[in-house]
Coordinates of N, CA and C in Angstrom, one line a residue:
X28 N 0.8 -1.2 0.0 CA 0.0 0.0 0.0 C 0.9 1.2 0.0
X29 N 0.7 2.1 -1.0 CA 1.4 3.4 -1.1 C 0.9 4.4 -0.1
X30 N 1.8 5.0 0.7 CA 1.4 6.1 1.7 C 1.9 7.4 1.2
X31 N 1.1 8.4 1.2 CA 1.5 9.8 0.9 C 1.5 10.6 2.2
X32 N 2.6 11.3 2.4 CA 2.7 12.2 3.5 C 2.6 13.7 3.0
X33 N 1.8 14.5 3.7 CA 1.5 15.8 3.2 C 1.4 16.8 4.4
X34 N 2.1 17.9 4.3 CA 1.9 19.0 5.2 C 0.8 19.9 4.7
X35 N -0.2 20.1 5.5 CA -1.3 20.9 5.1 C -0.9 22.4 4.9
X36 N -1.5 23.0 3.8 CA -1.2 24.4 3.5 C -2.5 25.2 3.7
X37 N -2.4 26.5 3.6 CA -3.5 27.4 3.9 C -4.8 27.0 3.1
X38 N -4.7 26.4 1.9 CA -5.9 26.1 1.1 C -6.4 24.7 1.3
X39 N -5.9 24.0 2.3 CA -6.3 22.6 2.6 C -7.3 22.4 3.6
X40 N -8.3 23.3 3.6 CA -9.4 23.3 4.6 C -10.2 22.0 4.7
X41 N -10.5 21.5 3.5 CA -11.2 20.2 3.4 C -10.5 19.1 4.1
X42 N -9.2 19.0 3.9 CA -8.4 18.0 4.5 C -8.2 18.2 6.0
X43 N -8.2 19.4 6.4 CA -8.2 19.7 7.9 C -9.5 19.2 8.5
X44 N -10.6 19.4 7.8 CA -11.9 19.0 8.3 C -11.9 17.4 8.4
X45 N -11.4 16.8 7.4 CA -11.3 15.3 7.4 C -10.4 14.8 8.5
X46 N -9.3 15.5 8.8 CA -8.4 15.2 9.9 C -9.1 15.3 11.2
X47 N -9.9 16.3 11.4 CA -10.6 16.5 12.7 C -11.7 15.4 12.8
X48 N -12.3 15.0 11.8 CA -13.2 13.8 11.8 C -12.5 12.6 12.2
X49 N -11.3 12.3 11.7 CA -10.5 11.2 12.1 C -10.2 11.3 13.6
X50 N -9.8 12.4 14.1 CA -9.5 12.6 15.5 C -10.7 12.4 16.4
X51 N -11.9 12.8 15.9 CA -13.2 12.6 16.6 C -13.4 11.1 16.8
X52 N -13.2 10.4 15.8 CA -13.4 8.9 15.8 C -12.4 8.2 16.7
X53 N -11.1 8.5 16.5 CA -10.1 7.8 17.2 C -10.1 8.1 18.7
X54 N -10.3 9.3 19.0 CA -10.3 9.8 20.4 C -11.7 9.8 21.1
X55 N -12.6 9.2 20.4 CA -14.0 9.1 20.9 C -14.5 10.4 21.5
X56 N -14.4 11.4 20.7 CA -14.8 12.8 21.1 C -16.3 13.0 21.0
X57 N -17.1 12.4 21.9 CA -18.5 12.5 21.9 C -18.9 14.0 22.2
X58 N -20.0 14.4 21.5 CA -20.6 15.7 21.7 C -19.6 16.8 21.4
X59 N -18.6 16.5 20.5 CA -17.6 17.5 20.1 C -18.3 18.4 19.0
X60 N -18.1 19.7 19.1 CA -18.6 20.6 18.2 C -17.5 21.1 17.3
X61 N -17.5 20.8 16.0 CA -16.4 21.2 15.2 C -16.3 22.7 15.0
X62 N -15.1 23.2 15.1 CA -14.9 24.7 14.9 C -15.4 25.2 13.5
X63 N -15.8 26.4 13.5 CA -16.3 26.9 12.2 C -15.2 27.1 11.2
X64 N -15.5 27.2 9.9 CA -14.5 27.2 8.8 C -13.6 28.4 9.0
X65 N -14.1 29.5 9.5 CA -13.2 30.7 9.6 C -12.1 30.4 10.6
X66 N -12.5 29.8 11.7 CA -11.5 29.4 12.7 C -10.4 28.5 12.2
X67 N -10.9 27.5 11.4 CA -10.0 26.5 10.8 C -9.0 27.2 9.8
X68 N -9.6 28.1 9.0 CA -8.8 28.8 8.0 C -7.7 29.6 8.7
X69 N -8.1 30.3 9.8 CA -7.2 31.1 10.5 C -6.1 30.2 11.1
X70 N -6.4 29.1 11.6 CA -5.4 28.1 12.1 C -4.4 27.7 11.1
X71 N -4.9 27.4 9.9 CA -4.0 27.0 8.8 C -3.1 28.1 8.3
X72 N -3.5 29.4 8.6 CA -2.8 30.5 8.2 C -1.7 30.9 9.2
X73 N -1.7 30.3 10.4 CA -0.8 30.7 11.4 C 0.6 30.1 11.1
X74 N 1.6 30.9 11.5 CA 3.0 30.4 11.3 C 3.4 29.4 12.4
X75 N 2.7 29.4 13.5 CA 3.1 28.5 14.6 C 2.3 27.2 14.7
X76 N 1.5 26.9 13.6 CA 0.7 25.7 13.5 C 1.0 24.9 12.2
X77 N 1.1 23.6 12.4 CA 1.2 22.8 11.2 C 0.4 21.5 11.4
X78 N -0.1 20.9 10.4 CA -0.7 19.6 10.4 C -0.1 18.8 9.3
X79 N 0.2 17.5 9.7 CA 0.8 16.6 8.8 C -0.1 15.4 8.7
X80 N -0.4 15.0 7.5 CA -1.3 13.8 7.3 C -0.6 12.7 6.5
X81 N -1.0 11.5 6.8 CA -0.6 10.4 6.0 C -1.9 9.8 5.3
X82 N -1.8 9.6 4.0 CA -3.0 9.1 3.3 C -2.6 7.8 2.6
X83 N -3.6 6.9 2.5 CA -3.5 5.7 1.7 C -4.8 5.5 1.0
X84 N -4.8 5.2 -0.2 CA -6.0 5.1 -1.0 C -6.9 6.3 -0.9
X85 N -6.2 7.5 -0.8 CA -6.9 8.8 -0.8 C -7.7 9.0 0.5
X86 N -7.3 8.3 1.6 CA -8.0 8.4 2.9 C -6.9 8.6 4.0
X87 N -7.2 9.6 4.9 CA -6.3 9.9 6.0 C -6.2 8.6 6.9
X88 N -5.0 8.1 7.1 CA -4.8 7.0 8.0 C -4.1 7.3 9.2
X89 N -3.4 8.5 9.2 CA -2.7 8.9 10.4 C -2.4 10.4 10.2
X90 N -2.1 11.1 11.4 CA -1.9 12.5 11.3 C -1.3 13.0 12.6
X91 N -0.7 14.2 12.6 CA -0.3 14.9 13.8 C -0.5 16.4 13.6
X92 N -0.6 17.1 14.7 CA -0.6 18.5 14.6 C 0.5 19.1 15.5
X93 N 1.1 20.2 15.0 CA 2.2 20.7 15.7 C 1.9 22.2 16.0
X94 N 2.3 22.6 17.2 CA 2.2 24.0 17.7 C 3.6 24.4 18.2
X95 N 4.1 25.4 17.6 CA 5.4 26.0 18.0 C 5.1 27.0 19.0
X96 N 5.6 26.8 20.3 CA 5.4 27.7 21.4 C 6.6 28.6 21.5
X97 N 6.3 29.8 22.0 CA 7.4 30.8 22.3 C 8.2 30.2 23.5
X98 N 9.5 30.5 23.4 CA 10.4 30.1 24.5 C 10.1 30.7 25.8
X99 N 10.1 30.0 26.9 CA 9.7 30.5 28.2 C 11.0 31.1 28.8
X100 N 12.1 30.5 28.7 CA 13.3 30.9 29.3 C 14.2 31.5 28.3
X101 N 14.7 32.7 28.5 CA 15.6 33.4 27.5 C 17.0 32.9 27.7

């Protein structure tokens, strides 16, 4: 099975929605209310956020999200 790795870009809102659905299922997030599209678009536009997905047969099979935090200690 061929696996494709992709870092989501600002225009990948549909794939971010699919990723959130995967997280909802895997982490059994009952009664979870998905953020609105504006919030998700703003998230994808941030420099301190990244989402990486792995797809097989055009379906997300794994993913992770990254948040870069400011340094606490100088």
